[in-house]
mmCIF file of C-alpha atoms and ligand atoms in Angstrom:
data_model
loop_
_atom_site.group_PDB
_atom_site.id
_atom_site.type_symbol
_atom_site.label_atom_id
_atom_site.label_comp_id
_atom_site.label_asym_id
_atom_site.label_seq_id
_atom_site.Cartn_x
_atom_site.Cartn_y
_atom_site.Cartn_z
ATOM 1 C CA GLN A 25 31.168 178.634 127.380
ATOM 2 C CA TYR A 26 31.857 180.444 124.136
ATOM 3 C CA VAL A 27 31.117 178.688 120.869
ATOM 4 C CA LEU A 28 34.311 178.155 118.927
ATOM 5 C CA ALA A 29 33.922 179.942 115.605
ATOM 6 C CA LEU A 30 35.182 177.057 113.500
ATOM 7 C CA PRO A 31 36.460 178.170 110.111
ATOM 8 C CA GLY A 32 34.520 175.297 108.617
ATOM 9 C CA TRP A 33 30.944 174.061 108.392
ATOM 10 C CA GLU A 34 29.364 173.054 111.691
ATOM 11 C CA LYS A 35 27.881 169.843 110.296
ATOM 12 C CA THR A 36 29.310 166.935 108.335
ATOM 13 C CA LYS A 37 26.268 165.915 106.278
ATOM 14 C CA LEU A 38 26.225 168.523 103.495
ATOM 15 C CA THR A 39 24.078 168.848 100.376
ATOM 16 C CA TYR A 40 24.649 170.423 96.971
ATOM 17 C CA ARG A 41 22.447 171.513 94.095
ATOM 18 C CA ILE A 42 23.482 171.901 90.474
ATOM 19 C CA VAL A 43 21.418 174.977 89.665
ATOM 20 C CA ASN A 44 22.067 175.130 85.899
ATOM 21 C CA TYR A 45 24.261 173.678 83.159
ATOM 22 C CA THR A 46 26.919 174.944 80.794
ATOM 23 C CA PRO A 47 26.212 174.442 77.065
ATOM 24 C CA ASP A 48 29.816 173.257 76.664
ATOM 25 C CA MET A 49 29.278 169.803 78.134
ATOM 26 C CA LYS A 50 26.789 166.953 78.248
ATOM 27 C CA GLN A 51 24.697 167.318 81.399
ATOM 28 C CA ALA A 52 25.735 163.841 82.519
ATOM 29 C CA ASP A 53 29.384 164.940 82.316
ATOM 30 C CA VAL A 54 28.669 168.009 84.436
ATOM 31 C CA ASP A 55 26.910 165.823 87.027
ATOM 32 C CA THR A 56 29.847 163.408 87.115
ATOM 33 C CA SER A 57 32.483 166.154 87.274
ATOM 34 C CA ILE A 58 30.775 167.865 90.209
ATOM 35 C CA GLN A 59 30.137 164.588 92.015
ATOM 36 C CA LYS A 60 33.811 163.614 91.669
ATOM 37 C CA ALA A 61 34.931 167.047 92.869
ATOM 38 C CA PHE A 62 32.951 166.575 96.093
ATOM 39 C CA GLU A 63 34.142 162.969 96.458
ATOM 40 C CA ILE A 64 37.753 164.129 96.436
ATOM 41 C CA TRP A 65 37.149 166.148 99.572
ATOM 42 C CA SER A 66 34.867 163.657 101.310
ATOM 43 C CA ALA A 67 37.564 160.999 100.883
ATOM 44 C CA VAL A 68 39.874 162.866 103.273
ATOM 45 C CA THR A 69 37.355 164.372 105.722
ATOM 46 C CA PRO A 70 34.378 163.214 107.826
ATOM 47 C CA LEU A 71 32.202 165.248 105.417
ATOM 48 C CA THR A 72 29.561 163.657 103.191
ATOM 49 C CA PHE A 73 27.928 165.425 100.223
ATOM 50 C CA SER A 74 24.596 164.406 98.788
ATOM 51 C CA ARG A 75 22.910 165.952 95.787
ATOM 52 C CA VAL A 76 19.463 167.544 96.090
ATOM 53 C CA TYR A 77 17.334 168.760 93.200
ATOM 54 C CA GLU A 78 14.750 171.268 94.310
ATOM 55 C CA GLU A 79 14.990 172.151 97.967
ATOM 56 C CA THR A 80 17.567 174.407 99.558
ATOM 57 C CA ALA A 81 21.113 173.046 99.776
ATOM 58 C CA ASP A 82 24.360 173.934 101.495
ATOM 59 C CA PHE A 83 26.198 174.372 98.186
ATOM 60 C CA TYR A 84 24.859 175.817 94.939
ATOM 61 C CA ILE A 85 26.821 175.091 91.776
ATOM 62 C CA VAL A 86 25.930 177.794 89.263
ATOM 63 C CA PHE A 87 27.257 178.657 85.780
ATOM 64 C CA VAL A 88 27.140 182.430 85.297
ATOM 65 C CA THR A 89 28.890 185.180 83.320
ATOM 66 C CA GLY A 90 29.931 188.776 84.056
ATOM 67 C CA ALA A 91 27.936 190.462 86.798
ATOM 68 C CA HIS A 92 25.408 187.942 88.130
ATOM 69 C CA GLY A 93 22.483 188.356 90.480
ATOM 70 C CA ASN A 94 23.362 189.880 93.825
ATOM 71 C CA CYS A 95 26.781 188.234 93.897
ATOM 72 C CA PRO A 96 29.376 190.701 95.261
ATOM 73 C CA ARG A 97 31.932 189.461 92.716
ATOM 74 C CA ARG A 98 31.711 189.462 88.919
ATOM 75 C CA PHE A 99 33.369 187.466 86.178
ATOM 76 C CA ASP A 100 35.738 188.762 83.541
ATOM 77 C CA GLY A 101 34.785 187.115 80.259
ATOM 78 C CA PRO A 102 36.886 184.384 78.660
ATOM 79 C CA LEU A 103 40.080 183.306 80.506
ATOM 80 C CA GLY A 104 41.239 185.178 83.602
ATOM 81 C CA VAL A 105 39.268 184.020 86.612
ATOM 82 C CA LEU A 106 37.476 180.712 85.972
ATOM 83 C CA GLY A 107 35.377 180.514 89.090
ATOM 84 C CA HIS A 108 34.842 181.822 92.578
ATOM 85 C CA ALA A 109 33.410 180.515 95.823
ATOM 86 C CA PHE A 110 32.777 181.915 99.292
ATOM 87 C CA PRO A 111 34.312 180.610 102.564
ATOM 88 C CA PRO A 112 32.064 179.214 105.333
ATOM 89 C CA SER A 113 32.497 182.499 107.253
ATOM 90 C CA ASP A 114 31.032 184.536 104.376
ATOM 91 C CA PRO A 115 27.287 185.353 104.119
ATOM 92 C CA PHE A 116 27.515 184.053 100.520
ATOM 93 C CA ARG A 117 28.929 180.781 101.810
ATOM 94 C CA GLY A 118 28.003 177.735 99.747
ATOM 95 C CA ASN A 119 27.817 179.629 96.458
ATOM 96 C CA VAL A 120 30.175 178.095 93.902
ATOM 97 C CA HIS A 121 30.085 180.113 90.694
ATOM 98 C CA LEU A 122 31.735 179.010 87.461
ATOM 99 C CA ASP A 123 32.399 181.460 84.645
ATOM 100 C CA ASP A 124 30.402 180.296 81.654
ATOM 101 C CA ASP A 125 32.459 182.500 79.371
ATOM 102 C CA GLU A 126 35.049 179.715 79.696
ATOM 103 C CA ASN A 127 35.066 176.503 77.715
ATOM 104 C CA TRP A 128 34.250 173.696 80.154
ATOM 105 C CA THR A 129 35.284 170.132 79.410
ATOM 106 C CA ALA A 130 35.380 166.680 80.953
ATOM 107 C CA SER A 131 38.687 166.023 79.194
ATOM 108 C CA LEU A 132 42.296 167.196 79.208
ATOM 109 C CA VAL A 133 41.254 170.159 77.057
ATOM 110 C CA GLN A 134 41.080 173.299 79.140
ATOM 111 C CA PHE A 135 39.263 174.024 81.254
ATOM 112 C CA ASN A 136 38.535 170.794 82.990
ATOM 113 C CA LEU A 137 35.390 171.278 85.085
ATOM 114 C CA MET A 138 36.268 168.695 87.725
ATOM 115 C CA LEU A 139 39.637 170.342 88.386
ATOM 116 C CA VAL A 140 38.229 173.845 88.772
ATOM 117 C CA ALA A 141 35.191 172.658 90.743
ATOM 118 C CA THR A 142 37.476 170.799 93.184
ATOM 119 C CA HIS A 143 39.483 173.997 93.681
ATOM 120 C CA GLU A 144 36.376 176.126 94.239
ATOM 121 C CA ILE A 145 34.800 173.577 96.590
ATOM 122 C CA GLY A 146 38.088 173.659 98.525
ATOM 123 C CA HIS A 147 37.483 177.385 99.024
ATOM 124 C CA ALA A 148 33.819 176.783 99.911
ATOM 125 C CA LEU A 149 35.014 174.382 102.612
ATOM 126 C CA GLY A 150 37.326 177.022 104.056
ATOM 127 C CA LEU A 151 40.660 176.458 102.307
ATOM 128 C CA ALA A 152 42.827 179.330 101.166
ATOM 129 C CA HIS A 153 45.343 179.157 98.324
ATOM 130 C CA SER A 154 48.414 176.983 98.649
ATOM 131 C CA GLY A 155 52.004 177.884 97.790
ATOM 132 C CA ASP A 156 52.658 174.334 96.612
ATOM 133 C CA PRO A 157 52.542 174.364 92.789
ATOM 134 C CA ARG A 158 51.344 170.769 92.776
ATOM 135 C CA ALA A 159 48.484 171.460 95.176
ATOM 136 C CA LEU A 160 44.848 171.631 94.097
ATOM 137 C CA MET A 161 44.591 174.871 96.038
ATOM 138 C CA PHE A 162 47.424 176.441 94.060
ATOM 139 C CA PRO A 163 46.229 179.765 92.622
ATOM 140 C CA ASN A 164 47.049 179.027 88.993
ATOM 141 C CA TYR A 165 45.168 176.573 86.814
ATOM 142 C CA LYS A 166 47.312 173.947 85.168
ATOM 143 C CA LEU A 167 46.207 170.702 83.745
ATOM 144 C CA MET A 168 47.094 167.831 85.982
ATOM 145 C CA GLU A 169 48.216 164.498 84.602
ATOM 146 C CA PRO A 170 46.721 161.978 84.875
ATOM 147 C CA ILE A 171 43.242 163.342 84.981
ATOM 148 C CA ASP A 172 42.388 161.378 88.124
ATOM 149 C CA PHE A 173 44.809 163.670 89.959
ATOM 150 C CA PRO A 174 45.302 162.925 93.679
ATOM 151 C CA LEU A 175 45.122 165.574 96.334
ATOM 152 C CA THR A 176 48.604 166.567 97.509
ATOM 153 C CA GLN A 177 49.574 166.190 101.151
ATOM 154 C CA ASP A 178 49.380 169.987 101.340
ATOM 155 C CA ASP A 179 45.688 169.896 100.363
ATOM 156 C CA ILE A 180 45.001 167.076 102.810
ATOM 157 C CA ASP A 181 46.819 168.838 105.663
ATOM 158 C CA GLY A 182 44.807 171.972 104.915
ATOM 159 C CA ILE A 183 41.386 170.348 104.903
ATOM 160 C CA GLN A 184 42.143 168.121 107.898
ATOM 161 C CA ALA A 185 43.270 171.152 109.889
ATOM 162 C CA ILE A 186 39.673 172.354 109.597
ATOM 163 C CA TYR A 187 37.673 169.105 109.657
ATOM 164 C CA GLY A 188 40.201 166.859 111.389
HETATM 165 O O1 LIG B 218 39.474 182.811 94.576
HETATM 166 C C1 LIG B 218 39.893 182.633 93.446
HETATM 167 C C2 LIG B 218 40.533 183.706 92.700
HETATM 168 C C3 LIG B 218 41.069 183.345 91.439
HETATM 169 C C4 LIG B 218 40.961 182.125 90.909
HETATM 170 N N1 LIG B 218 41.527 181.903 89.719
HETATM 171 S S1 LIG B 218 40.964 180.800 88.657
HETATM 172 O O2 LIG B 218 39.529 180.820 88.741
HETATM 173 O O3 LIG B 218 41.543 181.104 87.382
HETATM 174 C C5 LIG B 218 41.528 179.260 89.123
HETATM 175 C C6 LIG B 218 42.842 179.104 89.407
HETATM 176 C C7 LIG B 218 43.328 177.835 89.730
HETATM 177 C C8 LIG B 218 42.499 176.741 89.747
HETATM 178 C C9 LIG B 218 43.060 175.422 90.010
HETATM 179 C C10 LIG B 218 44.341 175.282 90.529
HETATM 180 C C11 LIG B 218 44.875 174.030 90.757
HETATM 181 C C12 LIG B 218 44.146 172.888 90.465
HETATM 182 C C13 LIG B 218 42.864 173.039 89.967
HETATM 183 C C14 LIG B 218 42.333 174.279 89.714
HETATM 184 C C15 LIG B 218 41.161 176.920 89.473
HETATM 185 C C16 LIG B 218 40.664 178.187 89.177
HETATM 186 C C17 LIG B 218 40.248 181.036 91.560
HETATM 187 C C18 LIG B 218 39.710 181.346 92.862
HETATM 188 O O4 LIG B 218 39.057 180.503 93.491
HETATM 189 ZN ZN1 LIG B 219 29.654 184.815 91.842
#
């Protein structure tokens, strides 16, 4: 009986750690933005995400710039790529890196952390980019109105194809 290599995580109870903070925002706003980003995905999947503080976690939210640690990818200074994350099939899975050469906000001013974090967490859960310009997994950042943007059906179809 072969084990199906699911493109997603093999468990539904997942944990995340906020490793460091950006100087652009109040720490409480970072906490809230990240929590909401995870909630968006847990609302449409059987997945749950709980925050841990010291021990190992499934997801690490890290603010970094340029070349960072042993990460195979590097950032490009202000603008350009805002973040990157690794799919569940990748040995770096769970790492969600945000480019701290960007200006991070909790408002409509770019770049809204919750928006970008939701996109990157979508990747970390196994989603690729979407062709739907309204989708959260669309490759280009654009501010969504209103700020409590809903997932599009395209995003929901994508994540439910993996976690059903
Ligand atoms: O794998 C990649 C490669 C390039 C990326 N570009 S980005 O960091 O500028 C980015 C682009 C779009 C978004 C986004 C799109 C729709 C809604 C919310 C965010 C977030 C980040 C993001 C990414 O995850
Ligand atoms: Zn990285």
